Every structure is written in C-alpha cells, then in structure tokens.
Amino acid sequence: MKETTIAAISTAQGAGGIGIIRISGDKAIEIADKVFVSFTGVKLNELSGYHGAYGKIVFEDEIIDECVAFVFRNPKSFTGEDVVELCCHGGVLVTKLVLRAVLASGATPAGAGEFTKRAFLNGKMNLSEAESIMNLISAQSKNALKAANEVRQGAVSKKIYELCERLENTAAHLSAWADFPEEDIPEVSEDALRNTLYTTEKELSELIKNYDAGKAITQGVPTAILGKPNVGKSTLMNLLSGFDKSIVTDIPGTTRDVVEETVVLGDIILRLSDTAGIRETDNIVEKIGVDKAKEKIDESQLLLVVFDSSIPLDDEDRLIVENIRDTAAIAVINKSDLESKIDIEYIENNFKFVVYISAKQGIGKDELVSAVSKATGTEEFSASAVLLAGERQKAAAEDALNSVKSAIDALEMGFSLDAVTIDLENSLQKLYELVGKNVSEEIVDKVFHNFCVGK
Ligand code: GDP
C-alpha cells in the first residue's frame, strides 16, 4: 500500500525530558535525512533497522536541537512501514519546531490514531489489540493496565477465535448437510447443536458481564447520593471522601460544568457528580424539583439513598423511593447509633440492598463497601478473565449474543435448521467484526478516530 509519509509528536504535549517526533511511510528516512545531521557524518539511509545516530536537527540553517534518530525498516517497525523516531528534548516549542521542519521537508501531519491504524492495516495487530493500546495509554489503575496488556497480548482475540471456531464448525456442518443431501453427510445431532449454542451463549454473557464490572472498576460508577435534608448526606460524603483517597477532578468536555468527586471504595471508583449540590441545596427534590431529581437518577448507575433511622419516614422519603425505578440502589439507613423509628419494612420491600450505618461515628463502612460491590456486579469481577477492550467490542459481543439467543429460540421452537444456520452466521459475522476481520472501513475509521494524534 502506497501511502503518504506521516509525522506527529508522539509524546505528550508538555515540558518533559524527551520529546519524540515519529515519521512513518516510504519517505520517512529520506525526509528525516533532510532535517537530521549526524555528528559522525553518517546518513540515516545508510543505517539498517534498529540503529540510531546522534546529531542535530537543522532547519533553514538554524540548529533547533540535538537529537538521537532511530531508524526502523519496513516491516520491522510499529506501523510496518519505514519509521524514524527523532528523540529530542521534550519542550513544547522544541518538539513543535522539529515537527514543523519535518512537515516542511515533505511529511504530512498524522491524523488521530493514524500510526496505529497503519499498524492494523499492515497486519501488525488486529483491531482489538489496537484498541487495547488506547486503553493502555488511558489506564488509570493497575487493573486497567493489566486488562489492557492482556488484550494486547491477544487474550481477547484468542477467546473470540475459540468461540468462532466452535460456531464455524457447527455452521459448516449444518450447511454441508443441507446443501449436499446426496453426499451422505451425517445429520447434525440436536444435542451437539444445543450444546454449542448454550455454551457460546454462556461464554458471551460472561464476557459482557465481566466487561461491565471491569468498567466499574477501571472507569468508575456514576453515583448519586439522594435523601431529604438532614438525613446525613454531607456527613456520609465526608466519610467516603476520607475513606481511602479522594480526588477532585474537573472533567472537561462534559456538557454542564459539573464537578465530579471521585471516591475509591474497596476496588471500586464511585464518581459522585454534583456533590456541591448535595452540600449546598440540601434537598434536591424540594429545591430543584422532581424533574431534576429524576434526571440525576437517570444519569447515575448507582444510587445511595440515605434515610434517617431516628425519625419516621415521610412523603419526601417516599417520593424519592418512588422515582428510583430500575437504577441499582442501596438504602443507606443512617444514624443507626440513635433509637430506630423508621418503617424498615417499607425500605426492605423497596430495596434489594439495605445497609445500616452511622456516618457520624464511621460505623458500617465495610457493609457499605460490600453492598456497593454487589450492586455494581464488581464482586464477581475477575481480573484474570478476558476483558473486552471498549464499547465497540462490547456492542459486537452483544449483537453476537443476540444472534445466538435467536438461534436457540429457533431450535427450541422447532424451526428448520436453515433458520438456525442464518442466526449462527450472523453471530459469527459479529464476532469477526469484534476482532477486526472483515470489518468495514467505517468501523476501522471510528476506532482510530478515538486515538490521539501521534499514536
Ligand atoms: P444532609 O442535610 O443530608 O447533608 O445532612 P448532614 O450530613 O448535614 O447531617 C445532618 C445532621 O445529622 C448533622 O447535625 C449531623 O451531625 C447529623 N448526623 C449525620 N449523621 C449522623 C449519624 O450517623 N448519627 C447521628 N446521631 N447524627 C448524624
């Protein structure tokens, strides 16, 4: 494939010890030779792959920086093309000037994720491995890093190819039997077919479930603390904040200017939005209205609904409970150090998880941690299990699962085996898509668009 030669600053934009300008494409070495002058006089095009030279970057007769240039020769490079990496000093201006010199010498600015996209297109990695690189870069916890590295090493593809192989064998057998009746191909046993379908259904469901739990662990669970005034929301918030470590983050790019507070509870990160709202306006139902409260409930994946156990329930408590619907919720019965006057039966009828705490005295934290890990499904999370890398993979796995389920329905309802075969093939198509086999250009572009420039 003849493509343009691209270049970008591949290290983070900021002052650092080293800044790397990466050039990839047919003309990478030729272009680098135009801006790089080695101290020994050697030209980069005289070097074999995996070799480097020390020198300076000169552009329009001015020395920009000293630098080490590394040469990687096609196909033994990250992208599979000729690559030169210019390692200069890590200043923002220095790296920009070096990049400018490289672009002026014939390179084109790399698009988002274009290096990794080329690596994928040149067969250096499959799509799920490419996606894992993105996760690797953005990993914020050890578990996230471990999962990303596993995907990179092909754990997801291996698992998916295993599932594919099983479905392929069955689909091939089914079609052969249907298409060549005169060939005396043994009939597909319904038991074997059932076994394939149910096993695949189970394994795909587990992959998806583990992804959701993993996401809660690696990215955090959007959580809201609800409750009428004075039940102890702020006190609980303080308890949680001081619990392990608390990081206050401004998340840019959110539509509203919400400040998120992140608390780490056991293995799970809770992302508490709008905690300023809790502290200042006290009662969201009264002050900002039921609609806003509903919106907040809808935006959350977990609700901590706080009650004051020392007073009877009232309409305000019930109004909140009635609006929770399907969101995972934990009833947090606070002030359990005081005499109980609350209608606990009502609470138990409305919540799957009920925890007694005294936020003020710091009692009941462990129970809360345990309820949170149950309510978010993270209790069963297995860090050593295969973890899908990202929403695109999850969506493909879900589509594949739905097709397997419809194959099961077709089989159980006694439809022709043709119907089952069609569903099996649909499922296979989705699994191929997951690992990037037979994917459309549109999907490939979407994946790499999420990368940053330089990657
Ligand atoms: P919020 O309006 O829901 O944020 O409630 P606050 O956290 O401001 O607490 C209201 C009052 O309840 C304060 O006086 C707290 O000290 C008190 N409080 C909070 N938690 C407890 C608790 O566990 N036990 C007791 N006895 N009092 C508590």
Tab-separated table of C-alpha atoms and ligand atoms in Angstrom:
chain	number	residue	atom	x	y	z
A	1	MET	CA	0.000	0.000	0.000
A	2	LYS	CA	1.496	3.314	-1.065
A	3	GLU	CA	0.513	5.973	1.389
A	4	THR	CA	1.785	9.375	2.280
A	5	THR	CA	4.530	9.680	4.844
A	6	ILE	CA	3.085	10.970	8.082
A	7	ALA	CA	4.616	12.655	11.104
A	8	ALA	CA	3.493	13.765	14.544
A	9	ILE	CA	4.771	14.476	18.017
A	10	SER	CA	4.253	11.137	19.734
A	11	THR	CA	4.996	12.143	23.290
A	12	ALA	CA	2.646	14.180	25.498
A	13	GLN	CA	2.420	17.880	24.782
A	14	GLY	CA	4.235	19.446	27.673
A	15	ALA	CA	7.675	20.013	29.080
A	16	GLY	CA	9.463	16.706	29.588
A	17	GLY	CA	12.885	15.141	29.429
A	18	ILE	CA	12.434	13.729	25.964
A	19	GLY	CA	10.076	14.500	23.111
A	20	ILE	CA	9.669	12.101	20.205
A	21	ILE	CA	8.701	13.057	16.686
A	22	ARG	CA	7.667	9.992	14.783
A	23	ILE	CA	7.766	9.742	10.997
A	24	SER	CA	6.267	6.776	9.147
A	25	GLY	CA	5.989	5.931	5.469
A	26	ASP	CA	8.015	5.235	2.329
A	27	LYS	CA	9.843	8.532	2.544
A	28	ALA	CA	10.390	8.556	6.327
A	29	ILE	CA	14.154	8.042	6.134
A	30	GLU	CA	14.636	10.395	3.209
A	31	ILE	CA	12.671	13.140	4.978
A	32	ALA	CA	14.484	12.614	8.272
A	33	ASP	CA	17.808	12.910	6.453
A	34	LYS	CA	16.782	16.382	5.287
A	35	VAL	CA	16.493	17.716	8.835
A	36	PHE	CA	18.884	15.486	10.768
A	37	VAL	CA	22.653	15.936	10.578
A	38	SER	CA	24.637	13.294	12.443
A	39	PHE	CA	27.857	14.181	14.230
A	40	THR	CA	29.724	11.325	12.554
A	41	GLY	CA	28.533	12.255	9.103
A	42	VAL	CA	26.556	9.048	8.647
A	43	LYS	CA	23.240	9.414	6.809
A	44	LEU	CA	20.166	7.682	8.186
A	45	ASN	CA	19.616	5.917	4.862
A	46	GLU	CA	22.933	4.134	5.420
A	47	LEU	CA	21.691	2.636	8.683
A	48	SER	CA	19.988	-0.701	8.937
A	49	GLY	CA	16.866	-1.152	11.054
A	50	TYR	CA	17.031	-0.784	14.835
A	51	HIS	CA	20.032	1.505	14.538
A	52	GLY	CA	20.389	5.084	15.613
A	53	ALA	CA	22.660	8.071	15.276
A	54	TYR	CA	23.400	11.093	17.409
A	55	GLY	CA	23.262	14.510	15.791
A	56	LYS	CA	21.293	17.701	15.455
A	57	ILE	CA	18.147	18.949	13.802
A	58	VAL	CA	18.890	21.739	11.390
A	59	PHE	CA	16.206	23.650	9.569
A	60	GLU	CA	16.730	26.681	7.360
A	61	ASP	CA	20.335	26.843	8.559
A	62	GLU	CA	19.347	27.049	12.188
A	63	ILE	CA	20.040	24.382	14.777
A	64	ILE	CA	16.788	23.510	16.546
A	65	ASP	CA	18.009	20.835	18.948
A	66	GLU	CA	20.375	17.956	19.465
A	67	CYS	CA	18.734	14.632	18.932
A	68	VAL	CA	19.058	10.881	18.610
A	69	ALA	CA	17.454	9.466	15.479
A	70	PHE	CA	16.341	5.833	15.376
A	71	VAL	CA	15.669	4.022	12.147
A	72	PHE	CA	13.190	1.157	11.825
A	73	ARG	CA	12.921	-0.527	8.470
A	74	ASN	CA	9.755	-1.910	6.897
A	75	PRO	CA	8.287	-4.312	8.006
A	76	LYS	CA	10.055	-4.350	11.364
A	77	SER	CA	8.520	-1.266	12.903
A	78	PHE	CA	5.386	-0.347	14.861
A	79	THR	CA	3.478	0.587	11.695
A	80	GLY	CA	5.106	-1.979	9.441
A	81	GLU	CA	6.465	0.877	7.303
A	82	ASP	CA	9.812	2.652	7.373
A	83	VAL	CA	9.851	4.672	10.568
A	84	VAL	CA	12.221	7.240	12.011
A	85	GLU	CA	11.907	8.442	15.567
A	86	LEU	CA	13.612	11.702	16.363
A	87	CYS	CA	14.223	11.870	20.099
A	88	CYS	CA	14.903	15.452	21.026
A	89	HIS	CA	14.417	17.472	24.169
A	90	GLY	CA	10.879	17.496	25.479
A	91	GLY	CA	9.986	21.172	25.352
A	92	VAL	CA	6.683	22.168	23.758
A	93	LEU	CA	8.370	24.626	21.400
A	94	VAL	CA	11.292	22.348	20.519
A	95	THR	CA	9.083	19.438	19.508
A	96	LYS	CA	6.796	21.740	17.524
A	97	LEU	CA	9.743	23.242	15.639
A	98	VAL	CA	11.172	19.818	14.850
A	99	LEU	CA	7.763	18.658	13.627
A	100	ARG	CA	7.426	21.796	11.522
A	101	ALA	CA	10.819	21.095	9.923
A	102	VAL	CA	9.778	17.501	9.185
A	103	LEU	CA	6.484	18.633	7.643
A	104	ALA	CA	8.251	21.275	5.575
A	105	SER	CA	10.534	18.514	4.286
A	106	GLY	CA	7.697	16.506	2.824
A	107	ALA	CA	5.753	14.711	5.568
A	108	THR	CA	2.002	15.096	6.120
A	109	PRO	CA	0.561	15.650	9.619
A	110	ALA	CA	-0.679	12.325	11.017
A	111	GLY	CA	-4.380	12.035	11.783
A	112	ALA	CA	-5.722	10.759	15.120
A	113	GLY	CA	-4.511	7.212	15.679
A	114	GLU	CA	-3.012	7.027	12.199
A	115	PHE	CA	0.184	5.252	13.252
A	116	THR	CA	-1.809	2.526	14.985
A	117	LYS	CA	-4.276	2.405	12.104
A	118	ARG	CA	-1.393	1.755	9.712
A	119	ALA	CA	-0.084	-0.925	12.052
A	120	PHE	CA	-3.523	-2.554	11.863
A	121	LEU	CA	-3.816	-2.186	8.080
A	122	ASN	CA	-0.340	-3.652	7.637
A	123	GLY	CA	-1.284	-6.674	9.699
A	124	LYS	CA	0.881	-5.828	12.705
A	125	MET	CA	-2.062	-6.274	15.067
A	126	ASN	CA	-5.771	-6.951	14.955
A	127	LEU	CA	-8.422	-4.440	15.820
A	128	SER	CA	-8.894	-5.487	19.424
A	129	GLU	CA	-5.172	-5.273	20.048
A	130	ALA	CA	-5.130	-1.797	18.527
A	131	GLU	CA	-7.972	-0.766	20.812
A	132	SER	CA	-6.110	-2.107	23.789
A	133	ILE	CA	-3.278	0.292	23.039
A	134	MET	CA	-5.702	3.115	23.550
A	135	ASN	CA	-6.797	1.596	26.843
A	136	LEU	CA	-3.176	1.132	27.840
A	137	ILE	CA	-2.498	4.810	27.343
A	138	SER	CA	-5.544	5.877	29.299
A	139	ALA	CA	-5.290	3.272	32.077
A	140	GLN	CA	-5.690	4.859	35.483
A	141	SER	CA	-5.470	1.842	37.696
A	142	LYS	CA	-3.392	-1.304	37.908
A	143	ASN	CA	-6.392	-3.443	36.958
A	144	ALA	CA	-6.978	-1.315	33.864
A	145	LEU	CA	-3.352	-1.637	32.874
A	146	LYS	CA	-3.367	-5.378	33.391
A	147	ALA	CA	-6.529	-5.770	31.321
A	148	ALA	CA	-5.157	-3.589	28.516
A	149	ASN	CA	-1.934	-5.556	28.402
A	150	GLU	CA	-3.809	-8.819	28.255
A	151	VAL	CA	-5.865	-7.644	25.299
A	152	ARG	CA	-2.676	-6.507	23.690
A	153	GLN	CA	-1.175	-9.875	24.089
A	154	GLY	CA	-4.145	-11.245	22.244
A	155	ALA	CA	-6.248	-12.697	25.073
A	156	VAL	CA	-9.494	-11.284	23.671
A	157	SER	CA	-8.772	-12.361	20.110
A	158	LYS	CA	-7.814	-15.804	21.308
A	159	LYS	CA	-11.065	-16.178	23.211
A	160	ILE	CA	-13.157	-14.827	20.333
A	161	TYR	CA	-11.421	-17.059	17.797
A	162	GLU	CA	-12.169	-20.010	20.053
A	163	LEU	CA	-15.865	-19.092	20.006
A	164	CYS	CA	-15.705	-18.538	16.237
A	165	GLU	CA	-14.110	-21.882	15.617
A	166	ARG	CA	-16.839	-23.672	17.502
A	167	LEU	CA	-19.583	-21.795	15.644
A	168	GLU	CA	-17.804	-22.198	12.293
A	169	ASN	CA	-17.566	-25.956	12.691
A	170	THR	CA	-21.229	-26.201	13.548
A	171	ALA	CA	-22.317	-23.795	10.789
A	172	ALA	CA	-20.180	-25.623	8.227
A	173	HIS	CA	-21.618	-28.965	9.239
A	174	LEU	CA	-25.170	-27.597	9.078
A	175	SER	CA	-24.682	-26.090	5.622
A	176	ALA	CA	-22.912	-29.130	4.244
A	177	TRP	CA	-25.687	-31.331	5.458
A	178	ALA	CA	-28.378	-29.042	3.987
A	179	ASP	CA	-26.597	-28.293	0.704
A	180	PHE	CA	-25.307	-31.758	-0.189
A	181	PRO	CA	-28.023	-34.173	0.852
A	182	GLU	CA	-26.754	-36.803	-1.599
A	183	GLU	CA	-23.296	-36.820	-0.004
A	184	ASP	CA	-24.320	-38.853	2.977
A	185	ILE	CA	-23.116	-36.275	5.488
A	186	PRO	CA	-24.184	-37.325	8.976
A	187	GLU	CA	-27.069	-35.328	10.381
A	188	VAL	CA	-26.127	-32.680	12.932
A	189	SER	CA	-27.165	-34.024	16.285
A	190	GLU	CA	-29.568	-31.718	18.025
A	191	ASP	CA	-27.823	-32.318	21.318
A	192	ALA	CA	-24.463	-31.278	19.929
A	193	LEU	CA	-26.035	-28.212	18.356
A	194	ARG	CA	-27.790	-27.305	21.577
A	195	ASN	CA	-24.551	-27.785	23.460
A	196	THR	CA	-22.664	-25.445	21.096
A	197	LEU	CA	-25.328	-22.768	21.303
A	198	TYR	CA	-25.785	-22.817	25.070
A	199	THR	CA	-22.047	-22.903	25.738
A	200	THR	CA	-21.484	-19.965	23.400
A	201	GLU	CA	-24.365	-18.077	24.998
A	202	LYS	CA	-22.894	-18.630	28.441
A	203	GLU	CA	-19.383	-17.602	27.461
A	204	LEU	CA	-20.506	-14.481	25.630
A	205	SER	CA	-22.742	-13.451	28.560
A	206	GLU	CA	-19.784	-13.830	30.900
A	207	LEU	CA	-17.568	-11.719	28.678
A	208	ILE	CA	-20.168	-8.950	28.635
A	209	LYS	CA	-20.838	-9.146	32.361
A	210	ASN	CA	-17.156	-9.030	33.160
A	211	TYR	CA	-16.748	-6.044	30.867
A	212	ASP	CA	-19.445	-4.111	32.752
A	213	ALA	CA	-17.883	-4.971	36.096
A	214	GLY	CA	-14.418	-4.155	34.777
A	215	LYS	CA	-15.673	-0.823	33.566
A	216	ALA	CA	-16.987	-0.028	37.035
A	217	ILE	CA	-13.570	-0.858	38.421
A	218	THR	CA	-11.441	0.863	35.840
A	219	GLN	CA	-13.560	3.871	34.965
A	220	GLY	CA	-15.783	4.327	37.958
A	221	VAL	CA	-19.520	4.203	38.522
A	222	PRO	CA	-21.570	7.382	38.126
A	223	THR	CA	-23.215	7.593	41.525
A	224	ALA	CA	-25.708	9.925	43.187
A	225	ILE	CA	-26.373	10.400	46.886
A	226	LEU	CA	-30.034	11.162	47.442
A	227	GLY	CA	-32.113	11.928	50.511
A	228	LYS	CA	-34.169	14.644	52.120
A	229	PRO	CA	-32.466	17.370	54.219
A	230	ASN	CA	-30.671	16.401	57.395
A	231	VAL	CA	-30.580	12.668	56.858
A	232	GLY	CA	-26.773	12.844	56.785
A	233	LYS	CA	-25.778	13.068	53.095
A	234	SER	CA	-22.951	15.521	53.695
A	235	THR	CA	-21.696	13.549	56.648
A	236	LEU	CA	-21.708	10.400	54.504
A	237	MET	CA	-19.934	12.264	51.744
A	238	ASN	CA	-17.231	13.358	54.155
A	239	LEU	CA	-16.880	9.845	55.432
A	240	LEU	CA	-16.477	8.492	51.901
A	241	SER	CA	-14.054	11.210	50.887
A	242	GLY	CA	-11.780	10.499	53.787
A	243	PHE	CA	-12.243	6.840	53.284
A	244	ASP	CA	-9.358	5.932	51.100
A	245	LYS	CA	-8.264	8.687	48.900
A	246	SER	CA	-10.343	11.376	47.376
A	247	ILE	CA	-9.515	13.047	44.160
A	248	VAL	CA	-11.398	16.073	42.981
A	249	THR	CA	-11.495	16.221	39.245
A	250	ASP	CA	-12.811	18.711	36.770
A	251	ILE	CA	-13.846	16.611	33.860
A	252	PRO	CA	-13.584	18.771	30.781
A	253	GLY	CA	-15.905	18.222	27.893
A	254	THR	CA	-18.990	17.446	29.911
A	255	THR	CA	-21.954	19.424	28.704
A	256	ARG	CA	-22.553	21.082	32.020
A	257	ASP	CA	-19.817	22.336	34.182
A	258	VAL	CA	-20.179	19.542	36.693
A	259	VAL	CA	-17.510	18.954	39.226
A	260	GLU	CA	-17.036	15.296	39.905
A	261	GLU	CA	-15.703	13.967	43.119
A	262	THR	CA	-14.146	10.567	42.939
A	263	VAL	CA	-14.013	8.269	45.911
A	264	VAL	CA	-12.379	4.890	45.944
A	265	LEU	CA	-14.440	2.351	47.829
A	266	GLY	CA	-12.730	-1.003	48.105
A	267	ASP	CA	-11.936	-1.873	44.478
A	268	ILE	CA	-14.483	0.468	43.003
A	269	ILE	CA	-14.306	4.072	41.983
A	270	LEU	CA	-17.526	5.995	42.634
A	271	ARG	CA	-17.911	9.097	40.566
A	272	LEU	CA	-20.142	11.349	42.595
A	273	SER	CA	-21.470	14.110	40.450
A	274	ASP	CA	-22.909	17.337	41.684
A	275	THR	CA	-21.788	16.852	45.235
A	276	ALA	CA	-21.739	20.611	45.580
A	277	GLY	CA	-25.492	20.360	45.031
A	278	ILE	CA	-25.802	17.976	47.940
A	279	ARG	CA	-23.880	20.199	50.227
A	280	GLU	CA	-25.449	23.493	49.364
A	281	THR	CA	-29.007	22.950	48.343
A	282	ASP	CA	-29.584	20.089	50.737
A	283	ASN	CA	-32.695	18.738	49.263
A	284	ILE	CA	-32.731	18.107	45.573
A	285	VAL	CA	-36.414	17.198	45.421
A	286	GLU	CA	-37.516	20.377	47.145
A	287	LYS	CA	-35.014	22.829	45.751
A	288	ILE	CA	-34.512	21.762	42.198
A	289	GLY	CA	-37.716	19.866	41.614
A	290	VAL	CA	-38.722	16.312	40.940
A	291	ASP	CA	-37.728	16.507	37.275
A	292	LYS	CA	-34.157	17.374	38.128
A	293	ALA	CA	-34.041	14.612	40.692
A	294	LYS	CA	-35.268	12.181	38.049
A	295	GLU	CA	-32.626	13.425	35.651
A	296	LYS	CA	-29.986	12.844	38.267
A	297	ILE	CA	-31.325	9.358	38.871
A	298	ASP	CA	-31.280	8.647	35.130
A	299	GLU	CA	-27.684	9.791	34.765
A	300	SER	CA	-26.484	7.547	37.569
A	301	GLN	CA	-25.691	3.873	37.564
A	302	LEU	CA	-25.802	3.632	41.314
A	303	LEU	CA	-27.858	5.470	43.922
A	304	LEU	CA	-27.085	5.756	47.592
A	305	VAL	CA	-30.438	6.699	49.081
A	306	VAL	CA	-29.941	7.966	52.592
A	307	PHE	CA	-32.597	7.747	55.330
A	308	ASP	CA	-32.579	8.981	58.917
A	309	SER	CA	-33.410	5.986	61.071
A	310	SER	CA	-34.215	8.126	64.115
A	311	ILE	CA	-37.379	9.594	62.608
A	312	PRO	CA	-40.385	8.029	60.858
A	313	LEU	CA	-40.472	8.019	57.062
A	314	ASP	CA	-42.417	10.831	55.450
A	315	ASP	CA	-43.753	11.743	51.991
A	316	GLU	CA	-40.460	13.246	50.958
A	317	ASP	CA	-38.625	9.958	51.575
A	318	ARG	CA	-41.311	8.069	49.687
A	319	LEU	CA	-41.239	10.459	46.751
A	320	ILE	CA	-37.570	9.715	46.241
A	321	VAL	CA	-38.093	5.964	46.551
A	322	GLU	CA	-40.941	6.052	44.019
A	323	ASN	CA	-38.722	7.696	41.438
A	324	ILE	CA	-35.843	5.242	41.539
A	325	ARG	CA	-37.227	2.649	39.121
A	326	ASP	CA	-34.563	0.431	37.545
A	327	THR	CA	-31.370	2.089	38.731
A	328	ALA	CA	-29.267	-0.020	41.094
A	329	ALA	CA	-29.894	1.455	44.526
A	330	ILE	CA	-28.710	0.922	48.071
A	331	ALA	CA	-30.803	2.102	51.008
A	332	VAL	CA	-28.387	3.651	53.471
A	333	ILE	CA	-30.063	3.764	56.864
A	334	ASN	CA	-28.089	6.418	58.673
A	335	LYS	CA	-27.945	7.456	62.318
A	336	SER	CA	-28.155	3.843	63.415
A	337	ASP	CA	-26.469	4.972	66.648
A	338	LEU	CA	-29.839	6.509	67.625
A	339	GLU	CA	-33.057	4.733	68.539
A	340	SER	CA	-34.792	3.445	65.400
A	341	LYS	CA	-38.152	4.947	64.450
A	342	ILE	CA	-38.092	4.208	60.771
A	343	ASP	CA	-40.516	1.905	58.935
A	344	ILE	CA	-37.914	-0.639	57.934
A	345	GLU	CA	-40.412	-2.948	56.258
A	346	TYR	CA	-41.189	-0.294	53.634
A	347	ILE	CA	-37.483	0.097	52.940
A	348	GLU	CA	-36.838	-3.614	52.717
A	349	ASN	CA	-39.740	-4.025	50.324
A	350	ASN	CA	-38.326	-1.378	48.033
A	351	PHE	CA	-34.589	-2.043	48.101
A	352	LYS	CA	-32.554	-5.103	47.332
A	353	PHE	CA	-29.654	-3.756	49.363
A	354	VAL	CA	-30.092	-2.188	52.804
A	355	VAL	CA	-27.141	-1.046	54.868
A	356	TYR	CA	-27.127	0.358	58.399
A	357	ILE	CA	-24.529	2.979	59.122
A	358	SER	CA	-23.661	5.814	61.399
A	359	ALA	CA	-21.934	8.278	59.134
A	360	LYS	CA	-21.071	10.429	62.096
A	361	GLN	CA	-19.388	7.641	64.000
A	362	GLY	CA	-17.923	5.983	60.936
A	363	ILE	CA	-19.794	2.727	61.562
A	364	GLY	CA	-20.931	0.410	58.776
A	365	LYS	CA	-18.358	1.287	56.127
A	366	ASP	CA	-17.463	-2.334	55.388
A	367	GLU	CA	-21.107	-3.245	54.890
A	368	LEU	CA	-21.460	-0.337	52.516
A	369	VAL	CA	-18.407	-1.453	50.517
A	370	SER	CA	-19.794	-4.944	50.277
A	371	ALA	CA	-23.254	-3.703	49.177
A	372	VAL	CA	-21.662	-1.456	46.551
A	373	SER	CA	-19.648	-4.298	45.079
A	374	LYS	CA	-22.755	-6.497	44.952
A	375	ALA	CA	-24.963	-3.783	43.475
A	376	THR	CA	-22.424	-2.937	40.763
A	377	GLY	CA	-21.617	-6.546	39.913
A	378	THR	CA	-17.956	-5.976	40.702
A	379	GLU	CA	-17.999	-8.655	43.383
A	380	GLU	CA	-17.803	-11.278	40.662
A	381	PHE	CA	-15.310	-9.397	38.571
A	382	SER	CA	-12.368	-11.499	37.646
A	383	ALA	CA	-9.267	-9.523	36.776
A	384	SER	CA	-7.729	-12.613	35.297
A	385	ALA	CA	-10.660	-13.258	32.968
A	386	VAL	CA	-10.613	-11.995	29.410
A	387	LEU	CA	-11.761	-8.399	29.268
A	388	LEU	CA	-13.213	-6.787	26.173
A	389	ALA	CA	-11.499	-3.547	25.229
A	390	GLY	CA	-14.118	-0.871	24.878
A	391	GLU	CA	-17.732	-0.194	23.990
A	392	ARG	CA	-17.343	-1.151	20.329
A	393	GLN	CA	-16.234	-4.642	21.291
A	394	LYS	CA	-18.978	-4.914	23.857
A	395	ALA	CA	-21.630	-3.897	21.304
A	396	ALA	CA	-20.312	-6.504	18.850
A	397	ALA	CA	-20.348	-9.159	21.597
A	398	GLU	CA	-23.929	-8.214	22.472
A	399	ASP	CA	-25.028	-8.486	18.847
A	400	ALA	CA	-23.324	-11.869	18.607
A	401	LEU	CA	-25.067	-12.978	21.806
A	402	ASN	CA	-28.473	-11.858	20.500
A	403	SER	CA	-27.981	-13.899	17.351
A	404	VAL	CA	-27.012	-16.942	19.420
A	405	LYS	CA	-30.131	-16.434	21.534
A	406	SER	CA	-32.295	-16.268	18.466
A	407	ALA	CA	-30.627	-19.433	17.150
A	408	ILE	CA	-31.550	-21.087	20.451
A	409	ASP	CA	-35.147	-19.873	20.104
A	410	ALA	CA	-35.305	-21.161	16.532
A	411	LEU	CA	-34.003	-24.540	17.654
A	412	GLU	CA	-36.262	-24.826	20.689
A	413	MET	CA	-39.328	-23.796	18.707
A	414	GLY	CA	-38.610	-26.482	16.152
A	415	PHE	CA	-37.852	-24.192	13.200
A	416	SER	CA	-35.884	-25.560	10.276
A	417	LEU	CA	-32.160	-25.843	10.730
A	418	ASP	CA	-31.793	-23.219	7.993
A	419	ALA	CA	-33.099	-20.621	10.418
A	420	VAL	CA	-30.557	-21.722	12.994
A	421	THR	CA	-27.779	-21.559	10.407
A	422	ILE	CA	-28.646	-17.983	9.475
A	423	ASP	CA	-28.507	-16.887	13.108
A	424	LEU	CA	-25.213	-18.714	13.606
A	425	GLU	CA	-23.721	-16.963	10.618
A	426	ASN	CA	-24.914	-13.575	11.862
A	427	SER	CA	-23.334	-14.275	15.199
A	428	LEU	CA	-20.066	-15.277	13.536
A	429	GLN	CA	-20.071	-12.098	11.464
A	430	LYS	CA	-20.321	-10.026	14.655
A	431	LEU	CA	-17.514	-11.941	16.318
A	432	TYR	CA	-15.300	-11.407	13.280
A	433	GLU	CA	-16.157	-7.751	13.495
A	434	LEU	CA	-15.104	-7.732	17.129
A	435	VAL	CA	-11.586	-8.841	16.285
A	436	GLY	CA	-11.478	-6.761	13.112
A	437	LYS	CA	-11.814	-9.479	10.496
A	438	ASN	CA	-13.996	-8.412	7.538
A	439	VAL	CA	-14.774	-5.068	9.175
A	440	SER	CA	-15.939	-2.144	7.125
A	441	GLU	CA	-13.757	0.880	6.597
A	442	GLU	CA	-16.301	2.877	8.567
A	443	ILE	CA	-15.700	0.800	11.703
A	444	VAL	CA	-11.929	0.998	11.300
A	445	ASP	CA	-12.106	4.772	10.961
A	446	LYS	CA	-14.333	5.027	14.019
A	447	VAL	CA	-11.926	3.023	16.155
A	448	PHE	CA	-8.876	5.059	15.258
A	449	HIS	CA	-10.677	8.326	15.478
A	450	ASN	CA	-10.767	7.935	19.244
A	451	PHE	CA	-6.984	7.865	19.432
A	452	CYS	CA	-4.921	10.943	19.928
A	453	VAL	CA	-2.664	12.327	17.221
A	454	GLY	CA	0.812	10.853	17.478
A	455	LYS	CA	-0.418	7.406	18.461
B	1	GDP	P1	-27.661	16.366	54.957
B	1	GDP	O1	-28.558	17.541	55.028
B	1	GDP	O2	-28.400	15.176	54.470
B	1	GDP	O3	-26.416	16.606	54.186
B	1	GDP	O4	-27.275	16.009	56.464
B	1	GDP	P2	-25.945	16.351	57.272
B	1	GDP	O5	-24.846	15.475	56.882
B	1	GDP	O6	-25.724	17.809	57.208
B	1	GDP	O7	-26.369	15.912	58.723
B	1	GDP	C1	-27.475	16.475	59.382
B	1	GDP	C2	-27.311	16.337	60.874
B	1	GDP	O8	-27.328	14.953	61.211
B	1	GDP	C3	-25.958	16.867	61.354
B	1	GDP	O9	-26.180	17.501	62.588
B	1	GDP	C4	-25.123	15.637	61.541
B	1	GDP	O10	-24.151	15.782	62.549
B	1	GDP	C5	-26.172	14.617	61.971
B	1	GDP	N1	-25.766	13.268	61.621
B	1	GDP	C6	-25.285	12.830	60.436
B	1	GDP	N2	-25.013	11.522	60.505
B	1	GDP	C7	-25.308	11.113	61.742
B	1	GDP	C8	-25.235	9.844	62.438
B	1	GDP	O11	-24.830	8.818	61.912
B	1	GDP	N3	-25.655	9.824	63.716
B	1	GDP	C9	-26.120	10.927	64.357
B	1	GDP	N4	-26.511	10.804	65.603
B	1	GDP	N5	-26.192	12.129	63.758
B	1	GDP	C10	-25.794	12.232	62.470
